PDB file of C-alpha atoms in Angstrom:
ATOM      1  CA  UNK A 187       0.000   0.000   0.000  1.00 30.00           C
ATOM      2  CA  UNK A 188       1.130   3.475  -0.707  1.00 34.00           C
ATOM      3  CA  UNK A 189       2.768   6.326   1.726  1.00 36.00           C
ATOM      4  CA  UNK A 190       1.386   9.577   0.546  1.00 41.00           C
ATOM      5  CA  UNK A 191       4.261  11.642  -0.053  1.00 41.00           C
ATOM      6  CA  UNK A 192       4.492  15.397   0.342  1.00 41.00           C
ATOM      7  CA  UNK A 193       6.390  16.713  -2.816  1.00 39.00           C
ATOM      8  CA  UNK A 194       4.731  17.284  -6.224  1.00 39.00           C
ATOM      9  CA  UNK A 195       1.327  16.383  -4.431  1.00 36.00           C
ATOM     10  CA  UNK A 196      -0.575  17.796  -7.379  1.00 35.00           C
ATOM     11  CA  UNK A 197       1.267  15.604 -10.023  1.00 35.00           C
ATOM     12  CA  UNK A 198      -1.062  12.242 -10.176  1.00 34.00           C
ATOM     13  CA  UNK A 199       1.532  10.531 -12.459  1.00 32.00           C
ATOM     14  CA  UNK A 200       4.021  10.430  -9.696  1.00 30.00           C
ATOM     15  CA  UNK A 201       1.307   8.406  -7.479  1.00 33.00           C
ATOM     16  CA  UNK A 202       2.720   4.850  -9.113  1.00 29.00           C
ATOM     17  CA  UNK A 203       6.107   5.434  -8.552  1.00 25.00           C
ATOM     18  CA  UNK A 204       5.445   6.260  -4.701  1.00 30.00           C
ATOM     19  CA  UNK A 205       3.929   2.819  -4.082  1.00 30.00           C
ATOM     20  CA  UNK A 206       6.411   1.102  -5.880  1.00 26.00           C
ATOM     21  CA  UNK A 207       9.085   2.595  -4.170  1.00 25.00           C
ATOM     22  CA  UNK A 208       7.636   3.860  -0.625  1.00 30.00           C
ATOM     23  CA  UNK A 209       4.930   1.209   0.118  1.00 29.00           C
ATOM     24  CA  UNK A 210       3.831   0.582   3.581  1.00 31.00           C
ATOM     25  CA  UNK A 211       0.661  -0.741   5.551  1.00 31.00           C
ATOM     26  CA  UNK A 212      -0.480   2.346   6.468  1.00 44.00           C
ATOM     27  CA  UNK A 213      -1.368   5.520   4.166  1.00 61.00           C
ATOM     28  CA  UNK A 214      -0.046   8.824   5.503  1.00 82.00           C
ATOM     29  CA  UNK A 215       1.745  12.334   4.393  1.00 92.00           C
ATOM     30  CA  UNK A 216       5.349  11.417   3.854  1.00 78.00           C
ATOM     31  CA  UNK A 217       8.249  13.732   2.869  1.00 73.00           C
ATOM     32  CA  UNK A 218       9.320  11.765  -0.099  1.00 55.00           C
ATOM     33  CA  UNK A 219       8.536  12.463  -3.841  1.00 32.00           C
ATOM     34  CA  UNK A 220       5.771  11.719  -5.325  1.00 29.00           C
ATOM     35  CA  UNK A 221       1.940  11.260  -4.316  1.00 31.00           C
ATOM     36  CA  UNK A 222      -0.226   8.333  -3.691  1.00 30.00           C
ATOM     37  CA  UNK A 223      -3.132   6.590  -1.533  1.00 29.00           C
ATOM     38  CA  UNK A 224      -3.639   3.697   0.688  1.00 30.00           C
ATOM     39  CA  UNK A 225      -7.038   3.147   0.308  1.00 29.00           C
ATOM     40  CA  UNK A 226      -7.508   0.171   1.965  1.00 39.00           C
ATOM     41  CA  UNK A 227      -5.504   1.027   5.118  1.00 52.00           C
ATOM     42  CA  UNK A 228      -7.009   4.228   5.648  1.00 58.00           C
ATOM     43  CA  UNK A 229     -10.140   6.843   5.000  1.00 62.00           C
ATOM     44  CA  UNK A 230      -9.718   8.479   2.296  1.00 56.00           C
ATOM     45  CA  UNK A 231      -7.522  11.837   2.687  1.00 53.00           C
ATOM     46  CA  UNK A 232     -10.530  14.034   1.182  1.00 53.00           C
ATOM     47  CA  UNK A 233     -12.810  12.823   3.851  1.00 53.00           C
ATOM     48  CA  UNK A 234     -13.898  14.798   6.638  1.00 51.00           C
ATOM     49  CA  UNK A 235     -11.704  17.780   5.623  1.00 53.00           C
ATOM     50  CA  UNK A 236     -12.909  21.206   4.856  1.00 53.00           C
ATOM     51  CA  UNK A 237     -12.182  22.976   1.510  1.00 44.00           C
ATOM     52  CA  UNK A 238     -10.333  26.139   1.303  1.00 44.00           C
ATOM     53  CA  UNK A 239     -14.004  28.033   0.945  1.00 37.00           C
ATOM     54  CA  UNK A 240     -15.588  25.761   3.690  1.00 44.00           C
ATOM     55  CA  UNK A 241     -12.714  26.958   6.302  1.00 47.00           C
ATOM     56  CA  UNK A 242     -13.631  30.506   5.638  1.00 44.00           C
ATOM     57  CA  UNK A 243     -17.076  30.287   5.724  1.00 41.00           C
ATOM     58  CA  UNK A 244     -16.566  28.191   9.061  1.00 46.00           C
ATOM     59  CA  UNK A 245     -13.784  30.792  10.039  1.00 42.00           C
ATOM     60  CA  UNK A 246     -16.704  33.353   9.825  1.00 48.00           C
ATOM     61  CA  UNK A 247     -19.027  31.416  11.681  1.00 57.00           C
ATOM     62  CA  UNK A 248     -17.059  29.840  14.526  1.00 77.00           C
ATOM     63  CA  UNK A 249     -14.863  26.524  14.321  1.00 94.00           C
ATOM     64  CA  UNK A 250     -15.720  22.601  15.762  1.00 95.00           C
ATOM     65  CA  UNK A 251     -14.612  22.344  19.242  1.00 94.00           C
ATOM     66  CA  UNK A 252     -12.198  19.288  20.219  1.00 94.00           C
ATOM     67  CA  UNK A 253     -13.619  15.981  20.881  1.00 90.00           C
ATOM     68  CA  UNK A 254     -14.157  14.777  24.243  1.00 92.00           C
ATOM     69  CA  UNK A 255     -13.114  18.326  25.178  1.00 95.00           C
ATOM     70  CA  UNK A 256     -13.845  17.109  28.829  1.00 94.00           C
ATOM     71  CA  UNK A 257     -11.696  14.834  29.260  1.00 95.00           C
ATOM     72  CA  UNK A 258      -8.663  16.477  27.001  1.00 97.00           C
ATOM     73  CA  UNK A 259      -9.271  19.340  29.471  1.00 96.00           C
ATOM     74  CA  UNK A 260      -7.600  17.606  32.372  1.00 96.00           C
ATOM     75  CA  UNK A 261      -4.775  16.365  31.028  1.00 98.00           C
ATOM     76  CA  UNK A 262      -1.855  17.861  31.481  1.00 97.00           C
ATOM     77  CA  UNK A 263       0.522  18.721  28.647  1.00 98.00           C
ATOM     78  CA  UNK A 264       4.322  20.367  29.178  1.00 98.00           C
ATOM     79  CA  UNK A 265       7.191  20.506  27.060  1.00 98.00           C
ATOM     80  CA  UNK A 266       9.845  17.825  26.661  1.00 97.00           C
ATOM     81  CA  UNK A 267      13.110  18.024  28.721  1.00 96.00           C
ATOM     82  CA  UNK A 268      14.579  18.446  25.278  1.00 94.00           C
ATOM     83  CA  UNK A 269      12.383  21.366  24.931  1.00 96.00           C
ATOM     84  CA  UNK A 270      10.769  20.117  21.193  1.00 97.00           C
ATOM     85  CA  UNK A 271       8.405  17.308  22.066  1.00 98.00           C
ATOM     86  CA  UNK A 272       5.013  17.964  23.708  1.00 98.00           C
ATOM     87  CA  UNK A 273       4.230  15.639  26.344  1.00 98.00           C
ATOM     88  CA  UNK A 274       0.648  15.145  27.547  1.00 98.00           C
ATOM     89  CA  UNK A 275       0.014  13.162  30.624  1.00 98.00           C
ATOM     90  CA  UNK A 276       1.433  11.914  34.144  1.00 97.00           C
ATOM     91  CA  UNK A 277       5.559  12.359  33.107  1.00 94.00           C
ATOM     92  CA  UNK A 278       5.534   8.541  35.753  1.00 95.00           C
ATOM     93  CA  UNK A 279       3.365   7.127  33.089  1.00 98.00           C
ATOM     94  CA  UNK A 280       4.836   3.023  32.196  1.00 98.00           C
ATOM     95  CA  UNK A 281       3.942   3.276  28.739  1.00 98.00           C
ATOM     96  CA  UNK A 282       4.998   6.055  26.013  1.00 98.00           C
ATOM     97  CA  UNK A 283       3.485   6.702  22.948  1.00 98.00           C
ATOM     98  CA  UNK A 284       5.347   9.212  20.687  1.00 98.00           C
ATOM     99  CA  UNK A 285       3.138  10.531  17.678  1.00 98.00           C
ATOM    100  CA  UNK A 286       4.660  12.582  14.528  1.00 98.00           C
ATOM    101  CA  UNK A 287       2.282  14.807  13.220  1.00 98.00           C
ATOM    102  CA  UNK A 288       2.110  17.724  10.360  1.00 98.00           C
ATOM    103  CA  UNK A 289      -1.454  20.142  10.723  1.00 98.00           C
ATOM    104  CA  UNK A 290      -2.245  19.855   7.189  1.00 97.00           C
ATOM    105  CA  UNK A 291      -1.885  16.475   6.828  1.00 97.00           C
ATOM    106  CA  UNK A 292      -5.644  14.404   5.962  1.00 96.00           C
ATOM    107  CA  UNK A 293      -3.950  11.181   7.377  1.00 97.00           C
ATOM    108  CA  UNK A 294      -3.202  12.686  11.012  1.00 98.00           C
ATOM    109  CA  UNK A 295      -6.500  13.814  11.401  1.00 97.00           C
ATOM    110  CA  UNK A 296      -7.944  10.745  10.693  1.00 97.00           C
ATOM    111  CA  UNK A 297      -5.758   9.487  13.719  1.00 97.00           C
ATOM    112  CA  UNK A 298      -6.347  11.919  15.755  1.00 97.00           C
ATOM    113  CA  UNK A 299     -10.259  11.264  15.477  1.00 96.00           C
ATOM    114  CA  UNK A 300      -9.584   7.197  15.462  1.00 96.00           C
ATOM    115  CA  UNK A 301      -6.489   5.894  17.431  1.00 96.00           C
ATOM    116  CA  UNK A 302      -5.594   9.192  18.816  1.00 96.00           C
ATOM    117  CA  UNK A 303      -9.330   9.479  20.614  1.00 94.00           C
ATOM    118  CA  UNK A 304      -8.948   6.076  21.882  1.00 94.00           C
ATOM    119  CA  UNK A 305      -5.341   7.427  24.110  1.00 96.00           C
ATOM    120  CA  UNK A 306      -7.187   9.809  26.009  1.00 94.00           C
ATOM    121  CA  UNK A 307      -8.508   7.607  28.501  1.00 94.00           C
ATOM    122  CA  UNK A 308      -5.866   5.873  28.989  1.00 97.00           C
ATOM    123  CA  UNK A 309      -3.428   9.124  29.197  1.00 98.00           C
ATOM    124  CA  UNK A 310      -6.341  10.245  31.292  1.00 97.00           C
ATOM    125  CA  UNK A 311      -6.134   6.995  34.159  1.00 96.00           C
ATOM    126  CA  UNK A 312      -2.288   7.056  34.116  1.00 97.00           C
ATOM    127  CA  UNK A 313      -1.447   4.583  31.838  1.00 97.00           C
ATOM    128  CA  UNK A 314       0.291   5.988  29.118  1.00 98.00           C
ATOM    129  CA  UNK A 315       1.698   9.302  28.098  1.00 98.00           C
ATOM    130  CA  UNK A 316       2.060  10.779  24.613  1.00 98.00           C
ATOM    131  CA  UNK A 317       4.947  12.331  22.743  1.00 98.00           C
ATOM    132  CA  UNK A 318       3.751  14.741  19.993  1.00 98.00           C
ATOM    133  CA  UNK A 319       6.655  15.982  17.636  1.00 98.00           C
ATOM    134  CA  UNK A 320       5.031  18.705  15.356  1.00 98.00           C
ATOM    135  CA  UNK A 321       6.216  18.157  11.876  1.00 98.00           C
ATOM    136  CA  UNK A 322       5.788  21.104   9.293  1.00 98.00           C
ATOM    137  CA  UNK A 323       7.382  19.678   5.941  1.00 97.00           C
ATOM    138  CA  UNK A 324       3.699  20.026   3.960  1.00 97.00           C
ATOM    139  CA  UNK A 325       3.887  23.978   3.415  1.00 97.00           C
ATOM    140  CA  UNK A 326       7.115  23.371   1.306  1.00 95.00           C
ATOM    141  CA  UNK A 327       5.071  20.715  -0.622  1.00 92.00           C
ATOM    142  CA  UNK A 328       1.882  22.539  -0.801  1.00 94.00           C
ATOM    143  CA  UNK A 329       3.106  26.270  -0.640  1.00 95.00           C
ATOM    144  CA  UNK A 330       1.632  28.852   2.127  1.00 97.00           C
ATOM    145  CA  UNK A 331       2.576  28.414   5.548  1.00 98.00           C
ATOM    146  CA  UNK A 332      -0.346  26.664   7.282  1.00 97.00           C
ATOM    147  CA  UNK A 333       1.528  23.736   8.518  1.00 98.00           C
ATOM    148  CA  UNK A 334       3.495  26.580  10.309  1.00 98.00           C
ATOM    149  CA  UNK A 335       1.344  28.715  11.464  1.00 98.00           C
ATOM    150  CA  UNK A 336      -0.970  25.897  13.391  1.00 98.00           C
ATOM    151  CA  UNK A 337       2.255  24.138  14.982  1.00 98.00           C
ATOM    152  CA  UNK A 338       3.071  27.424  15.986  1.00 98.00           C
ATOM    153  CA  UNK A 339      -0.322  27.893  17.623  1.00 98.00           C
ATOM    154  CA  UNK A 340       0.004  24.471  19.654  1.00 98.00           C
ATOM    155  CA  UNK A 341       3.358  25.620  20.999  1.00 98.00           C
ATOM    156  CA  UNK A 342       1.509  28.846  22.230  1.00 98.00           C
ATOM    157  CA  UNK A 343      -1.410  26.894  23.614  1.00 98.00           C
ATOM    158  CA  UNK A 344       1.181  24.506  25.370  1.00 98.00           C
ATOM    159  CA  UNK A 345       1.997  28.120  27.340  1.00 98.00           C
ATOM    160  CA  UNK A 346      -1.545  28.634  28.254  1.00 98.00           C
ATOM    161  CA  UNK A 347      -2.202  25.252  29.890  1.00 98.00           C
ATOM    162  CA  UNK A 348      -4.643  24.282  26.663  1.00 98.00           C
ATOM    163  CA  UNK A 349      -2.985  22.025  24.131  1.00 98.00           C
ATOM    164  CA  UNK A 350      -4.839  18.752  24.531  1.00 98.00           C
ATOM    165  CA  UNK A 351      -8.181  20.776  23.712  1.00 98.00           C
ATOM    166  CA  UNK A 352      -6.614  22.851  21.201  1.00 98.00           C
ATOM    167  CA  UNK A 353      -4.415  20.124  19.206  1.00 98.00           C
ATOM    168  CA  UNK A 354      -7.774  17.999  18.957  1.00 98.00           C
ATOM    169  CA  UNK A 355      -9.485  21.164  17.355  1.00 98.00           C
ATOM    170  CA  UNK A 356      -6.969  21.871  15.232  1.00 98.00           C
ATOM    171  CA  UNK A 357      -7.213  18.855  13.236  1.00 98.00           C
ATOM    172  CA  UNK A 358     -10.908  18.780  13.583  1.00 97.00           C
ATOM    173  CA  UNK A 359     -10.769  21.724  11.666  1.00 98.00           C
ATOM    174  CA  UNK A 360      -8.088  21.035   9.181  1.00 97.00           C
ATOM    175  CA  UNK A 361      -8.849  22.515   5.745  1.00 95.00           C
ATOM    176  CA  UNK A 362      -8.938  19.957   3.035  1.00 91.00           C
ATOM    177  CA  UNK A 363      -5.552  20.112   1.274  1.00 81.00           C
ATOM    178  CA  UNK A 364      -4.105  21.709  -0.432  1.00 87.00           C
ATOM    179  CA  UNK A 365      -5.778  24.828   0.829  1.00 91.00           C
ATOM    180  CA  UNK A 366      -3.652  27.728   2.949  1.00 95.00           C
ATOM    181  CA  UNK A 367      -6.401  27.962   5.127  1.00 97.00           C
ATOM    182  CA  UNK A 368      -4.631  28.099   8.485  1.00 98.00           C
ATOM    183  CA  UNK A 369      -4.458  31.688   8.762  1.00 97.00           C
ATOM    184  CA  UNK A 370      -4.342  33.725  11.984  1.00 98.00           C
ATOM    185  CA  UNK A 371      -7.967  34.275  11.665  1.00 98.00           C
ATOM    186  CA  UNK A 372      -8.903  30.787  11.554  1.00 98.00           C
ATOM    187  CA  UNK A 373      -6.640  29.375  14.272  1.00 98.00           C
ATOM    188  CA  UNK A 374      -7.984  32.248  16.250  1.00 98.00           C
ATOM    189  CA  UNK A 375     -11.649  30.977  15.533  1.00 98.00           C
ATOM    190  CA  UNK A 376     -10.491  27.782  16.811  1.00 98.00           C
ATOM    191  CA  UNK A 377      -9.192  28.792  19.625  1.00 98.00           C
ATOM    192  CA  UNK A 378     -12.235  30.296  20.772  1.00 97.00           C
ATOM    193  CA  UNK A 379     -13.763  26.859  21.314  1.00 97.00           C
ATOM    194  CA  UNK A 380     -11.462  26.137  24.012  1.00 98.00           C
ATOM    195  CA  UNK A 381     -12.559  27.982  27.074  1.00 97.00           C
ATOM    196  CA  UNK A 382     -10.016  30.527  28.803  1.00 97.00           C
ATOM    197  CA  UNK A 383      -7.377  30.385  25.765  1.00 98.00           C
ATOM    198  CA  UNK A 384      -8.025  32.600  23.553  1.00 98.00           C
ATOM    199  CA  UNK A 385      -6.180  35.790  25.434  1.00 98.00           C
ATOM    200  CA  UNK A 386      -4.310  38.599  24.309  1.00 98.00           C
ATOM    201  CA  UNK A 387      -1.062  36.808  25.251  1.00 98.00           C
ATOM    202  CA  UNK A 388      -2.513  33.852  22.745  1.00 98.00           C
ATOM    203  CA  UNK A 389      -3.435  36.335  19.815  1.00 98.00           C
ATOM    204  CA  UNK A 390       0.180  38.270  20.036  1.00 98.00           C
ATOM    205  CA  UNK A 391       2.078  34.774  19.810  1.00 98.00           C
ATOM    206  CA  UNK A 392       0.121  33.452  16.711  1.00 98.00           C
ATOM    207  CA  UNK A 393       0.234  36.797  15.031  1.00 98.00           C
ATOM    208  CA  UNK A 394       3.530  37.741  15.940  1.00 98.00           C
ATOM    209  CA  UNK A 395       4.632  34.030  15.293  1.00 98.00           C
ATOM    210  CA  UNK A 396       6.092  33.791  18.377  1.00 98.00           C
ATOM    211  CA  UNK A 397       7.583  30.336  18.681  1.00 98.00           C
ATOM    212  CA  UNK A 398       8.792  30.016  15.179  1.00 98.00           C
ATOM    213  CA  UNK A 399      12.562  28.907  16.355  1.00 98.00           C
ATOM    214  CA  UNK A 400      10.648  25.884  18.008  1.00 98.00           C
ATOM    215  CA  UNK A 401       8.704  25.108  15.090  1.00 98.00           C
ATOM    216  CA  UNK A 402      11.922  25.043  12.650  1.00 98.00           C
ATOM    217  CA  UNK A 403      13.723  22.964  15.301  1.00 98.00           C
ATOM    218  CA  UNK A 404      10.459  20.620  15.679  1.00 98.00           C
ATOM    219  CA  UNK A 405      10.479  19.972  12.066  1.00 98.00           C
ATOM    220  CA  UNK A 406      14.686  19.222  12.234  1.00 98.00           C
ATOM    221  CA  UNK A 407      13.742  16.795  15.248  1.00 98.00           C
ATOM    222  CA  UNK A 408      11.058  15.099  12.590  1.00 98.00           C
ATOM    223  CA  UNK A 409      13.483  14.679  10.034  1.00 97.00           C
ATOM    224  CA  UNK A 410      16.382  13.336  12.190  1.00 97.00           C
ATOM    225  CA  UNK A 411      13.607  10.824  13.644  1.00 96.00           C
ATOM    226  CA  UNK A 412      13.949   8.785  10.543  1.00 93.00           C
ATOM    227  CA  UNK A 413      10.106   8.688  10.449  1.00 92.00           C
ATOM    228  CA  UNK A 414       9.234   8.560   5.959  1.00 89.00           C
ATOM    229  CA  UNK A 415       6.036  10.346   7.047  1.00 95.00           C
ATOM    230  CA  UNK A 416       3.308  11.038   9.182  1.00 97.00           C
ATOM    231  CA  UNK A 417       1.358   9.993  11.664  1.00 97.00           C
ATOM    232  CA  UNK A 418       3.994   7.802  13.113  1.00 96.00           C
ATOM    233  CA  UNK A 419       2.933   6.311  15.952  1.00 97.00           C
ATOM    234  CA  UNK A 420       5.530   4.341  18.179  1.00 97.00           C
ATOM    235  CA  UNK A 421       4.386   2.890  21.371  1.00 97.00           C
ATOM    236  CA  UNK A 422       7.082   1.939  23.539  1.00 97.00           C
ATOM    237  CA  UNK A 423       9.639   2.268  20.491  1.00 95.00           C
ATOM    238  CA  UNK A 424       7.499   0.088  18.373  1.00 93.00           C
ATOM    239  CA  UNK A 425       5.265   0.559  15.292  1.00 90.00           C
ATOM    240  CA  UNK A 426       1.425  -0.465  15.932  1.00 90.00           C
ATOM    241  CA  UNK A 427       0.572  -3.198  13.967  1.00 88.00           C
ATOM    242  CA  UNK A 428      -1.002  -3.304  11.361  1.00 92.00           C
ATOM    243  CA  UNK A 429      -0.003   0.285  10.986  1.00 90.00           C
ATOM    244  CA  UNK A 430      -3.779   1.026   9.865  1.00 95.00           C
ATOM    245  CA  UNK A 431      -5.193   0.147  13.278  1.00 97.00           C
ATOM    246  CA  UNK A 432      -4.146   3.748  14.112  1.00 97.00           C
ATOM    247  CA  UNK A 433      -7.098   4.901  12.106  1.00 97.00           C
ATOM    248  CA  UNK A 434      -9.866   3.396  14.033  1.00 97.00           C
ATOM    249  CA  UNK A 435     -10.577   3.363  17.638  1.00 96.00           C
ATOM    250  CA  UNK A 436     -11.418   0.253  18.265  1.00 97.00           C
ATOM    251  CA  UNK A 437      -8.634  -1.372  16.005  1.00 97.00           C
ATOM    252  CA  UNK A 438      -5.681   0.753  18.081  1.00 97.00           C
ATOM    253  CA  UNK A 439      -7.425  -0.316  21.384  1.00 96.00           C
ATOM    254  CA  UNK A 440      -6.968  -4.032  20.443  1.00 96.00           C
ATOM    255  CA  UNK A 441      -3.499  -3.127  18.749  1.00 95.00           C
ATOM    256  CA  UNK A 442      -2.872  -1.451  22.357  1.00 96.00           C
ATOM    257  CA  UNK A 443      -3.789  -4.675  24.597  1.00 95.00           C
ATOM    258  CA  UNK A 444      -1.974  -6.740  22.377  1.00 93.00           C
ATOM    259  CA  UNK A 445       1.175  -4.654  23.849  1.00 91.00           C
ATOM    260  CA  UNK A 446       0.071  -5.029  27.012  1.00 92.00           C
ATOM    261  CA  UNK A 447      -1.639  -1.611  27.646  1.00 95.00           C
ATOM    262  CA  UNK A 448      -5.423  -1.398  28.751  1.00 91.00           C
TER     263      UNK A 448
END
């Protein structure tokens, strides 16, 4: 099955060569040439994503709020001793689970509403804790700086005590590719759904792009991870498997209790 790579996206001729050459289980957004879809490992890219016209009429209107805002709202989230990764959870957690992610990539947020809603409870009793690395590779790939702009945002809400709820919105939100549509306006709609975050200290560090040193050494941290794409999701150093079980909830529970984590 094919990676989906994250150079010459719009070039469909490409898409043959990338499963020849980078096929996995699992489809994602990789940062290898070429473009192609694993449609039998995961949802399709286009679905549930918002076109470019669809995030500014919802940018108008308000955004989608995370999901299962009340739980994400009590776990705690804090920056890695390394001072790149963003760790949510109990730091004494047994079990890590470290999670690559880019904001305009289709594939994450089809984890992040799948296997990613499925960690929550178990971040939330103590059992495991998660590792996000914020990946930004897809503005070079699709041009504007969205991918930017939104990891950028999730530093800032790290600083106001609000990622979980924010990170989930985020992707909730996620304009349908390969649409710019993570402006300041937008992320600012989105942070509105998450209660007590959306201060002046929040709007001065999106608009003034205040953690962009983090987000260019996030990105390095990515590419030095030796992950081909994203989502990768490691738990305990080791791929799920099969790598599409991150996709659906049930399927990455069953995936998790197979490694011993329930």
């Amino acid at each position: 099955m094919a990676v989906r790579t994250a150079r010459n996206v719009r070039t469909a001729g490409l898409a043959a060569v990338a499963a020849a050459v980078l096929a996995m289980t699992a489809a994602g957004c990789g940062s290898s040439s070429g473009s192609g879809t694993g449609a039998d490992s995961a949802p399709s890219a286009k679905a549930g994503a918002k076109s470019g016209a669809q995030a500014g009429a919802e940018a108008d209107g308000g955004a989608k709020g995370a999901v299962d805002a009340a739980t994400l709202s009590q776990l705690p989230a804090r920056m890695a001793a390394d001072g790149t990764a963003i760790v949510v959870g109990d730091p004494k957690a047994p079990n890590t689970v470290k999670v690559y992610e880019d904001p305009r990539c289709p594939y994450c947020m089809h984890f992040e509403q799948g296997g990613g809603s499925a960690l929550a409870k178990l971040v939330k009793d103590g059992k495991v804790k998660v590792e996000y690395t914020i990946a930004s590779f897809l503005d070079a790939n699709f041009g504007g700086s969205s991918s930017v702009k939104a990891a950028n945002a999730m530093r800032a809400a790290v600083d106001a005590g609000k990622f979980p709820e924010f990170h989930s919105a985020v992707f909730e939100n996620q304009p349908e590719e390969p649409a710019d549509g993570f402006t300041d306006a937008f992320l600012l709609k989105i942070a509105d759904t998450v209660k007590g975050l959306n201060t002046t200290a929040f709007q001065k560090a999106v608009k003034d792009q205040s953690h962009k040193d983090w987000v260019a050494t996030s990105e390095k941290a990515f590419e030095a991870s030796g992950s081909k794409g994203t989502p990768t999701v490691l738990v305990n150093g080791k791929k799920v498997t099969p790598e599409k079980a991150v996709y659906d909830a049930a399927a990455f529970t069953k995936a998790l209790k197979d490694l011993g984590i329930s």
